[in-house]
Short mmCIF file of C-alpha atoms in Angstrom, two decimals:
data_model
loop_
_atom_site.label_atom_id
_atom_site.label_comp_id
_atom_site.label_asym_id
_atom_site.label_seq_id
_atom_site.Cartn_x
_atom_site.Cartn_y
_atom_site.Cartn_z
CA MET A 29 21.09 -164.91 127.18
CA SER A 30 17.77 -165.85 125.65
CA ALA A 31 14.33 -164.42 126.10
CA ALA A 32 11.67 -166.61 127.64
CA GLU A 33 8.94 -167.88 125.34
CA PRO A 34 6.12 -165.33 125.23
CA LYS A 35 2.96 -166.24 127.15
CA GLN A 36 0.81 -165.94 124.03
CA ASP A 37 0.92 -164.98 120.39
CA ILE A 38 0.10 -161.49 119.20
CA LYS A 39 -3.55 -161.08 118.24
CA TRP A 40 -3.64 -158.51 115.46
CA GLY A 41 -6.39 -155.98 114.83
CA GLU A 42 -6.92 -152.41 113.64
CA CYS A 43 -4.84 -149.66 115.23
CA ASP A 44 -6.43 -146.74 117.05
CA LYS A 45 -6.39 -143.75 114.74
CA ASP A 46 -4.39 -141.58 117.18
CA VAL A 47 -1.49 -144.07 117.18
CA GLY A 48 0.14 -142.15 114.33
CA ASP A 49 0.18 -138.85 116.28
CA ALA A 50 -1.80 -136.97 113.59
CA LEU A 51 -0.10 -138.86 110.74
CA PRO A 52 -2.30 -141.05 108.54
CA LEU A 53 -1.89 -144.74 109.28
CA PRO A 54 -0.54 -146.72 106.33
CA GLN A 55 -2.98 -149.10 104.70
CA GLY A 56 -2.59 -152.55 106.19
CA MET A 57 -0.97 -151.43 109.46
CA GLN A 58 -2.01 -153.65 112.37
CA CYS A 59 -1.72 -153.44 116.16
CA GLY A 60 -1.72 -156.04 118.90
CA THR A 61 -0.49 -156.92 122.36
CA LEU A 62 2.08 -159.43 123.56
CA LYS A 63 2.39 -160.60 127.15
CA VAL A 64 5.98 -160.91 128.41
CA PRO A 65 7.54 -161.63 131.81
CA LEU A 66 8.03 -158.65 134.08
CA ASP A 67 11.22 -160.36 135.26
CA TYR A 68 12.84 -162.65 132.73
CA GLN A 69 14.60 -164.46 135.57
CA GLN A 70 11.09 -165.50 136.67
CA PRO A 71 9.52 -166.47 133.32
CA ASP A 72 6.43 -167.98 134.95
CA GLY A 73 5.83 -165.00 137.22
CA ARG A 74 3.97 -161.76 136.73
CA THR A 75 3.50 -160.53 133.14
CA ILE A 76 3.14 -157.14 131.51
CA ASP A 77 1.78 -156.06 128.14
CA ILE A 78 3.89 -154.88 125.21
CA ALA A 79 1.96 -153.00 122.51
CA VAL A 80 3.17 -154.01 119.03
CA SER A 81 2.42 -152.75 115.51
CA ARG A 82 3.34 -154.08 112.10
CA LEU A 83 3.09 -153.13 108.46
CA PRO A 84 3.39 -156.36 106.47
CA SER A 85 5.23 -156.50 103.18
CA LYS A 86 2.86 -156.64 100.24
CA ASN A 87 5.40 -158.42 98.09
CA PRO A 88 5.89 -162.01 99.35
CA GLU A 89 8.46 -162.81 96.68
CA LYS A 90 10.79 -160.06 97.92
CA ARG A 91 10.07 -160.37 101.64
CA ARG A 92 13.17 -161.18 103.71
CA GLY A 93 11.84 -160.97 107.27
CA ILE A 94 11.03 -158.39 109.93
CA LEU A 95 12.54 -154.98 110.60
CA LEU A 96 12.05 -154.01 114.25
CA THR A 97 12.13 -150.25 114.74
CA ASN A 98 12.55 -147.74 117.55
CA PRO A 99 12.28 -143.91 117.28
CA GLY A 100 14.50 -143.10 120.26
CA GLY A 101 13.55 -141.00 123.24
CA PRO A 102 13.07 -143.43 124.93
CA SER A 103 9.52 -142.91 123.67
CA PRO A 104 6.56 -144.96 122.47
CA GLY A 105 7.19 -146.46 119.04
CA LEU A 106 3.86 -147.99 118.07
CA GLY A 107 3.16 -145.20 115.56
CA TYR A 108 6.74 -144.95 114.27
CA LEU A 109 5.74 -147.00 111.23
CA ALA A 110 3.40 -144.20 110.11
CA PHE A 111 6.30 -141.74 110.44
CA LEU A 112 8.66 -143.93 108.39
CA VAL A 113 6.10 -144.15 105.60
CA ALA A 114 5.47 -140.38 105.81
CA VAL A 115 9.18 -139.62 105.32
CA LYS A 116 9.19 -141.80 102.21
CA MET A 117 10.86 -145.02 103.24
CA PRO A 118 11.78 -146.59 99.87
CA GLN A 119 9.25 -149.04 98.51
CA ALA A 120 12.01 -151.62 98.06
CA VAL A 121 12.55 -151.60 101.84
CA LEU A 122 8.80 -151.87 102.47
CA ASP A 123 8.74 -154.86 100.12
CA THR A 124 11.72 -156.51 101.82
CA TYR A 125 10.45 -156.34 105.40
CA ASP A 126 7.45 -156.44 107.61
CA LEU A 127 8.01 -153.22 109.58
CA VAL A 128 7.45 -153.76 113.30
CA GLY A 129 7.05 -151.07 115.96
CA PHE A 130 6.37 -151.29 119.68
CA ASP A 131 5.97 -149.21 122.82
CA PRO A 132 8.87 -150.10 125.14
CA ARG A 133 7.88 -151.53 128.51
CA GLY A 134 6.50 -148.87 130.82
CA MET A 135 5.46 -146.55 127.98
CA GLY A 136 2.38 -145.61 126.05
CA ARG A 137 0.03 -148.51 125.37
CA SER A 138 2.39 -151.03 126.93
CA THR A 139 1.86 -151.48 130.68
CA PRO A 140 2.59 -147.89 131.76
CA VAL A 141 4.49 -146.45 134.71
CA LYS A 142 4.21 -143.09 136.46
CA CYS A 143 5.88 -140.96 139.12
CA ASP A 144 2.87 -138.70 139.83
CA LEU A 145 4.84 -135.71 138.60
CA THR A 146 3.52 -132.22 139.19
CA GLU A 147 3.12 -129.78 136.32
CA GLU A 148 6.26 -127.97 137.47
CA GLN A 149 8.22 -131.24 137.55
CA GLN A 150 7.10 -132.01 134.01
CA LEU A 151 8.16 -128.61 132.63
CA PHE A 152 11.75 -129.41 131.64
CA GLY A 153 11.00 -133.04 130.86
CA ASN A 154 14.08 -135.16 131.49
CA ILE A 155 16.57 -132.40 130.64
CA PRO A 156 18.03 -130.67 133.71
CA PRO A 157 17.78 -126.87 133.73
CA TYR A 158 20.84 -124.70 133.11
CA ALA A 159 22.55 -124.05 136.45
CA ARG A 160 23.99 -120.58 136.99
CA ASN A 161 25.92 -121.53 140.12
CA ALA A 162 26.42 -124.15 142.83
CA ALA A 163 23.21 -123.06 144.57
CA ASP A 164 21.19 -123.89 141.44
CA VAL A 165 22.71 -127.39 141.43
CA ALA A 166 21.86 -127.84 145.12
CA GLN A 167 18.28 -126.75 144.45
CA ARG A 168 18.02 -129.13 141.48
CA ALA A 169 19.50 -131.92 143.65
CA GLU A 170 16.71 -131.54 146.16
CA GLN A 171 14.11 -131.49 143.39
CA SER A 172 15.68 -134.61 141.85
CA ARG A 173 15.61 -136.39 145.20
CA HIS A 174 11.88 -135.71 145.48
CA ILE A 175 11.21 -137.03 141.97
CA ALA A 176 13.15 -140.23 142.66
CA GLN A 177 11.19 -140.70 145.90
CA GLN A 178 7.90 -140.16 144.06
CA CYS A 179 8.83 -142.76 141.46
CA ALA A 180 9.74 -145.26 144.19
CA ALA A 181 6.43 -144.60 146.00
CA SER A 182 4.09 -144.59 142.99
CA ASP A 183 1.47 -147.23 142.25
CA THR A 184 3.70 -148.58 139.49
CA ALA A 185 6.88 -148.87 141.56
CA TRP A 186 6.60 -152.67 141.29
CA MET A 187 7.85 -152.21 137.72
CA LEU A 188 10.67 -149.84 138.63
CA PRO A 189 13.52 -152.40 138.85
CA TYR A 190 12.58 -154.05 135.55
CA VAL A 191 12.23 -151.14 133.11
CA SER A 192 15.60 -151.18 131.37
CA ALA A 193 17.14 -151.43 127.93
CA LYS A 194 18.29 -154.94 128.86
CA ASN A 195 14.73 -156.12 129.49
CA THR A 196 13.43 -154.14 126.52
CA ALA A 197 15.90 -156.03 124.33
CA ARG A 198 14.51 -159.26 125.78
CA ASP A 199 11.01 -157.99 124.90
CA MET A 200 12.24 -157.44 121.34
CA ASP A 201 13.40 -161.03 121.24
CA SER A 202 10.02 -162.16 122.54
CA ILE A 203 8.39 -160.22 119.69
CA ARG A 204 10.73 -161.97 117.25
CA THR A 205 9.76 -165.34 118.70
CA ALA A 206 6.05 -164.54 118.61
CA LEU A 207 6.37 -163.62 114.93
CA GLY A 208 8.06 -166.93 114.17
CA GLU A 209 11.30 -165.41 112.86
CA GLN A 210 14.78 -166.86 113.36
CA LYS A 211 16.39 -163.41 113.14
CA THR A 212 15.37 -159.78 113.12
CA SER A 213 16.74 -156.74 111.36
CA TYR A 214 16.59 -153.44 113.19
CA LEU A 215 16.37 -149.70 112.54
CA GLY A 216 16.78 -147.42 115.56
CA ALA A 217 17.40 -143.70 116.02
CA SER A 218 18.84 -141.68 118.91
CA TRP A 219 18.25 -143.65 122.16
CA GLY A 220 17.17 -146.45 119.83
CA THR A 221 20.82 -146.80 118.79
CA TYR A 222 21.65 -147.82 122.35
CA LEU A 223 18.72 -150.25 122.43
CA GLY A 224 19.83 -151.72 119.11
CA SER A 225 23.44 -152.11 120.24
CA VAL A 226 22.25 -153.75 123.47
CA TYR A 227 20.12 -156.21 121.49
CA ALA A 228 22.97 -156.93 119.08
CA THR A 229 25.28 -157.57 122.06
CA MET A 230 22.84 -159.82 123.91
CA PHE A 231 21.59 -161.70 120.86
CA PRO A 232 24.34 -161.50 118.22
CA ASP A 233 23.19 -164.65 116.39
CA ARG A 234 19.62 -163.36 116.10
CA THR A 235 20.47 -160.03 114.48
CA ASP A 236 20.28 -159.81 110.72
CA ARG A 237 20.88 -156.22 109.50
CA VAL A 238 21.18 -153.39 112.03
CA VAL A 239 21.04 -149.66 111.17
CA LEU A 240 21.82 -147.21 113.99
CA ASP A 241 20.97 -143.58 113.21
CA SER A 242 22.29 -140.66 115.35
CA ASN A 243 24.27 -142.56 117.89
CA LEU A 244 24.64 -142.44 121.63
CA GLY A 245 27.84 -143.69 123.19
CA PRO A 246 28.09 -147.31 124.35
CA GLY A 247 26.64 -146.42 127.76
CA GLY A 248 23.38 -145.07 126.33
CA TRP A 249 21.81 -142.06 128.03
CA ASP A 250 24.27 -141.97 130.92
CA TYR A 251 25.87 -138.99 132.62
CA GLN A 252 28.73 -138.99 130.14
CA SER A 253 26.36 -138.71 127.17
CA GLN A 254 24.26 -136.09 128.96
CA ARG A 255 27.36 -133.93 129.39
CA LEU A 256 28.07 -134.36 125.67
CA TRP A 257 25.00 -132.21 124.90
CA SER A 258 27.36 -129.33 125.63
CA GLN A 259 29.62 -130.35 122.76
CA GLY A 260 26.59 -131.03 120.59
CA MET A 261 25.37 -127.46 121.03
CA ASP A 262 28.85 -126.12 120.31
CA ASP A 263 28.82 -128.16 117.08
CA ARG A 264 25.30 -127.20 116.01
CA PHE A 265 24.72 -123.59 117.10
CA PRO A 266 26.90 -122.10 114.32
CA ASP A 267 24.46 -123.49 111.73
CA PHE A 268 21.62 -121.56 113.39
CA ALA A 269 23.77 -118.47 113.84
CA LYS A 270 24.66 -118.45 110.13
CA TYR A 271 20.96 -118.67 109.26
CA VAL A 272 20.09 -115.73 111.51
CA ALA A 273 23.00 -113.63 110.23
CA ALA A 274 22.00 -114.34 106.64
CA ASN A 275 18.54 -112.96 107.49
CA PHE A 276 19.69 -109.86 109.37
CA ARG A 277 17.04 -107.62 107.84
CA GLU A 278 14.30 -109.86 109.21
CA TYR A 279 15.69 -110.60 112.67
CA GLY A 280 18.25 -107.86 113.41
CA LEU A 281 20.21 -110.13 115.76
CA GLY A 282 23.65 -109.86 114.18
CA ARG A 283 25.33 -109.57 110.81
CA THR A 284 27.75 -112.43 111.46
CA ALA A 285 27.47 -115.79 113.18
CA ALA A 286 29.84 -114.56 115.90
CA GLN A 287 27.58 -111.57 116.58
CA VAL A 288 24.51 -113.82 116.81
CA GLN A 289 26.22 -116.10 119.31
CA ALA A 290 27.32 -113.12 121.41
CA LYS A 291 23.73 -111.84 121.31
CA TYR A 292 22.46 -115.23 122.52
CA LEU A 293 24.86 -115.27 125.48
CA ARG A 294 23.96 -111.71 126.48
CA LEU A 295 20.24 -112.39 126.13
CA ALA A 296 20.41 -115.56 128.24
CA ALA A 297 22.36 -113.71 130.94
CA ARG A 298 19.82 -110.88 130.92
CA LEU A 299 16.93 -113.33 131.27
CA ASP A 300 18.76 -114.99 134.17
CA ARG A 301 18.53 -111.63 135.95
CA THR A 302 15.16 -110.43 134.66
CA PRO A 303 12.82 -113.03 133.12
CA VAL A 304 10.09 -112.15 130.64
CA LYS A 305 6.69 -113.40 131.76
CA GLY A 306 4.42 -114.86 129.12
CA PRO A 307 0.85 -116.11 129.52
CA ASP A 308 1.97 -119.72 130.03
CA VAL A 309 5.78 -119.63 130.31
CA VAL A 310 8.26 -117.62 132.33
CA TRP A 311 11.12 -116.97 129.92
CA ASP A 312 14.25 -117.07 132.05
CA GLY A 313 17.73 -117.96 130.85
CA ALA A 314 17.22 -121.66 131.54
CA MET A 315 14.07 -121.77 129.41
CA LEU A 316 15.75 -119.93 126.53
CA ARG A 317 18.66 -122.38 126.59
CA LEU A 318 16.31 -125.38 126.71
CA ILE A 319 14.28 -124.13 123.74
CA THR A 320 17.44 -123.35 121.79
CA PHE A 321 18.65 -126.91 122.38
CA GLY A 322 15.33 -128.48 121.39
CA PHE A 323 14.80 -126.28 118.32
CA SER A 324 18.26 -127.00 116.93
CA TYR A 325 17.28 -130.57 116.00
CA GLY A 326 16.14 -129.59 112.50
CA ALA A 327 16.77 -126.63 110.19
CA THR A 328 13.01 -126.25 109.67
CA GLN A 329 12.83 -125.03 113.28
CA PHE A 330 15.37 -122.22 112.83
CA ALA A 331 12.81 -119.59 111.78
CA THR A 332 10.65 -120.26 114.85
CA LEU A 333 13.68 -120.14 117.13
CA ALA A 334 14.85 -116.86 115.57
CA GLU A 335 11.43 -115.34 116.24
CA VAL A 336 11.76 -116.39 119.90
CA PHE A 337 15.12 -114.60 120.10
CA LYS A 338 13.71 -111.51 118.38
CA ALA A 339 10.74 -111.24 120.75
CA LEU A 340 12.79 -111.75 123.89
CA GLU A 341 15.42 -109.27 122.71
CA ALA A 342 12.55 -106.76 122.54
CA ASN A 343 11.55 -107.80 126.08
CA GLN A 344 8.32 -109.35 124.80
CA PRO A 345 7.05 -112.91 125.33
CA PRO A 346 7.30 -114.98 122.12
CA ALA A 347 4.27 -116.28 120.30
CA PRO A 348 3.14 -119.75 121.47
CA LEU A 349 5.47 -122.42 120.17
CA PRO A 350 4.33 -125.43 118.11
CA ALA A 351 3.24 -128.25 120.40
CA GLY A 352 6.16 -130.45 121.33
CA GLU A 353 6.23 -134.13 122.14
CA THR A 354 4.99 -133.72 125.70
CA ALA A 355 2.65 -130.82 124.97
CA LYS A 356 0.58 -132.96 122.59
CA ALA A 357 -0.15 -135.50 125.31
CA THR A 358 -2.65 -135.46 128.13
CA ALA A 359 -1.38 -134.69 131.63
CA ALA A 360 -1.29 -138.43 132.35
CA GLY A 361 0.55 -138.99 129.08
CA VAL A 362 3.21 -136.41 129.96
CA ASP A 363 3.65 -138.00 133.38
CA ASN A 364 4.05 -141.40 131.74
CA LEU A 365 6.55 -140.20 129.13
CA VAL A 366 8.81 -138.32 131.54
CA SER A 367 8.49 -140.94 134.28
CA ALA A 368 9.15 -143.90 131.98
CA ARG A 369 12.30 -142.22 130.71
CA TYR A 370 13.57 -141.90 134.26
CA TYR A 371 12.72 -145.54 134.95
CA MET A 372 14.64 -146.59 131.86
CA ILE A 373 17.74 -144.40 131.85
CA CYS A 374 18.31 -144.55 135.61
CA ASN A 375 18.37 -148.35 135.50
CA ASP A 376 20.68 -148.45 132.49
CA SER A 377 23.85 -146.98 134.01
CA HIS A 378 25.54 -145.85 137.19
CA TRP A 379 25.14 -142.12 137.90
CA PRO A 380 27.27 -140.04 140.28
CA THR A 381 25.58 -139.72 143.67
CA ALA A 382 27.35 -136.73 145.27
CA PRO A 383 25.87 -133.29 144.45
CA ALA A 384 29.35 -131.80 144.91
CA SER A 385 30.61 -133.73 141.86
CA TYR A 386 27.82 -132.22 139.74
CA GLN A 387 28.65 -128.78 141.09
CA ARG A 388 32.27 -129.18 140.02
CA ASN A 389 31.29 -130.40 136.55
CA VAL A 390 28.73 -127.64 136.08
CA ALA A 391 31.34 -125.02 137.02
CA ALA A 392 33.79 -126.48 134.50
CA ASP A 393 31.33 -127.00 131.64
CA ARG A 394 29.76 -123.57 132.11
CA ILE A 395 33.16 -122.14 131.11
CA ARG A 396 34.17 -124.74 128.51
CA HIS A 397 30.75 -124.86 126.84
CA PRO A 398 28.86 -121.64 127.66
CA LEU A 399 25.97 -122.40 125.31
CA PHE A 400 24.57 -125.40 127.21
CA GLY A 401 27.28 -126.88 129.44
CA ALA A 402 25.67 -126.03 132.76
CA ALA A 403 22.51 -127.89 131.74
CA GLY A 404 24.12 -131.07 130.42
CA ALA A 405 26.32 -131.37 133.52
CA ASN A 406 23.49 -130.73 135.99
CA ILE A 407 22.01 -133.38 138.28
CA ASN A 408 18.88 -135.44 137.64
CA PRO A 409 16.87 -138.03 139.64
CA CYS A 410 19.14 -140.89 138.55
CA ALA A 411 21.57 -139.72 141.25
CA TYR A 412 19.03 -140.94 143.84
CA TRP A 413 17.81 -144.07 142.08
CA PRO A 414 17.75 -147.48 143.77
CA LYS A 415 20.57 -149.78 142.76
CA PRO A 416 19.53 -151.69 139.60
CA VAL A 417 18.73 -155.39 140.08
CA GLU A 418 20.95 -156.21 137.08
CA GLU A 419 24.16 -154.75 135.78
CA PRO A 420 23.68 -152.88 132.47
CA VAL A 421 24.84 -154.53 129.27
CA ARG A 422 28.41 -153.78 128.26
CA VAL A 423 28.12 -153.13 124.53
CA GLY A 424 30.87 -154.93 122.64
CA GLY A 425 32.06 -156.23 119.31
CA ASN A 426 31.41 -159.98 119.59
CA GLY A 427 29.20 -161.09 116.73
CA PRO A 428 28.83 -160.80 112.96
CA SER A 429 29.77 -157.67 111.03
CA ASN A 430 26.23 -156.47 110.45
CA VAL A 431 25.87 -153.00 112.01
CA LEU A 432 25.75 -149.79 109.94
CA MET A 433 26.00 -146.51 111.84
CA VAL A 434 24.92 -143.24 110.19
CA GLN A 435 25.78 -139.95 111.87
CA ASN A 436 25.60 -136.20 111.25
CA LEU A 437 28.74 -134.20 112.02
CA ARG A 438 26.77 -131.55 113.94
CA ASP A 439 24.11 -133.32 116.00
CA PRO A 440 23.12 -131.45 119.20
CA ALA A 441 21.53 -134.39 121.03
CA THR A 442 23.76 -137.31 120.04
CA PRO A 443 27.03 -135.65 119.08
CA LEU A 444 29.67 -137.16 116.85
CA ALA A 445 31.92 -137.61 119.90
CA GLY A 446 29.51 -140.21 121.35
CA ALA A 447 29.11 -141.97 118.01
CA VAL A 448 32.88 -142.37 117.76
CA GLN A 449 32.86 -144.07 121.18
CA LEU A 450 30.14 -146.50 120.10
CA ARG A 451 31.97 -147.21 116.84
CA LYS A 452 35.06 -148.13 118.85
CA ALA A 453 33.05 -150.38 121.21
CA LEU A 454 31.43 -152.27 118.33
CA GLY A 455 34.78 -152.81 116.60
CA ASP A 456 34.68 -154.84 113.39
CA ARG A 457 30.96 -155.48 113.81
CA ALA A 458 30.24 -151.97 112.52
CA ARG A 459 30.99 -149.40 109.87
CA MET A 460 30.13 -145.72 110.23
CA VAL A 461 29.00 -143.28 107.54
CA THR A 462 29.17 -139.62 108.55
CA ALA A 463 27.39 -136.76 106.79
CA ASP A 464 28.47 -133.12 106.61
CA GLN A 465 25.18 -131.75 107.90
CA GLY A 466 23.60 -130.64 111.15
CA GLY A 467 20.60 -131.72 113.16
CA HIS A 468 19.30 -134.80 114.88
CA GLY A 469 18.50 -137.62 112.48
CA VAL A 470 20.13 -138.81 109.27
CA TYR A 471 18.34 -141.58 107.40
CA LEU A 472 15.39 -140.23 105.35
CA LEU A 473 15.34 -136.99 107.40
CA ASN A 474 17.85 -134.96 105.39
CA LYS A 475 18.62 -134.42 101.72
CA ASN A 476 22.10 -135.94 101.71
CA GLN A 477 21.53 -138.75 99.23
CA CYS A 478 24.95 -140.25 99.92
CA ALA A 479 23.95 -140.95 103.53
CA ASN A 480 20.40 -142.02 102.64
CA THR A 481 21.68 -144.41 99.98
CA ALA A 482 24.04 -145.98 102.50
CA GLY A 483 21.13 -146.89 104.79
CA THR A 484 18.85 -148.17 102.05
CA SER A 485 21.60 -150.16 100.33
CA PHE A 486 22.56 -151.95 103.53
CA LEU A 487 18.96 -152.80 104.41
CA LEU A 488 18.45 -154.25 100.93
CA THR A 489 21.76 -156.06 100.39
CA GLY A 490 23.25 -156.60 103.85
CA ARG A 491 26.67 -155.62 102.51
CA LEU A 492 28.63 -153.33 104.80
CA PRO A 493 31.11 -150.86 103.27
CA GLY A 494 34.70 -152.06 103.39
CA HIS A 495 35.59 -149.12 105.61
CA ASP A 496 34.06 -146.06 107.28
CA TYR A 497 33.48 -143.15 104.93
CA HIS A 498 32.24 -139.57 104.90
CA CYS A 499 29.50 -137.93 102.82
CA SER A 500 30.32 -134.32 102.00
CA ALA A 501 27.71 -131.58 102.04
CA ASP A 502 27.29 -132.03 98.29
CA ALA A 503 26.52 -135.74 98.95
CA THR A 504 29.79 -136.98 97.55
CA PRO A 505 31.35 -140.00 99.30
CA ARG A 506 34.83 -139.29 100.65
#
């Protein structure tokens, strides 16, 4: 499966200053646009734009090639290069590669899509709300049906069948071709691990060194992985609970982790019955659970989350939260981000179509995983999506042994259980390094030098470890 030749080369120029999302743009960073086929089966047909960025190596003698990157989401990745520099990507890696970012098709500065979502439809983003009972699932099913119908009726519905990880991987190969490279290395996080494994499966002979950080299962963001959020919260919440218990004098929410978790469950149940109304947000149980999930990604968010708990326990609305990914965008930008994710994930896998099956799963997961199970198992618009024009890629192990997976033990969004499934699917192509730490994101985002060294060493040498290994909390390889 090969990508068609791009319609034109990339014409490079200065990047808009807001590309870096408030981060300073690295000196020498460039932006451009590449035209690619909307439908790669019709290479001479309609085209769309893919926005591309690059940070060239300043050391020609050490330069190996290009390192395509993706931040996950799925989200725009044009400014991801500024983030990688801000989190101190080693200079040796910056010397070895031209870093390349891009906005996946349908997103950001690439030809964008929309579903004309209302403000209420945008509120939870692409994460279904926690369902208290079968009636909540039925209500969410009707809302999901409307969103799917809006997407299919929007002005950008002509793109709907073609926004997929499979076509995004083909876009990546078009970028590689436009840059004149025989192969590409790759660094992807979160959903980007699925995109990277799809590319490595479709184009095994064109992949050089592949690092997958915080891994989805081999089906990407499918219903199975969405349900795994429940396990991810079970894995991660104790870290937050220990922090709150250790600061009992400040928060007063429990002297032990078990007491903090019990407090959380009681508070969520109380808010289900009697929400707290804030100036901009109604704090019901579903909103508390959503914020707890989102603010468990990094330990730096624990203090803010604890203050939310403290305020709500006192029956007061919390102080305004730091602007999140969608809150920073314009209304049109939020519509594009949420809509493009639906376009992408709904085309990438087969979702159950019967609301009754979601009701059964919600009832089961609400008991098995009381922290977040009835959200992860709830229905979303993919249940009502048109049948994809292509079957999704089946990620497999055919190809060179050139994939390094790095994974936290306690990741709420891409739990270890999903990473283990991807590791099995990739077989001898991959090795996995796990780290005894919590949160979403491993390479350069945490202080475990054992795990960070694994990523840097592989990018620089291309040598995979002889076997999977584990980095303890004290950064000792096991």
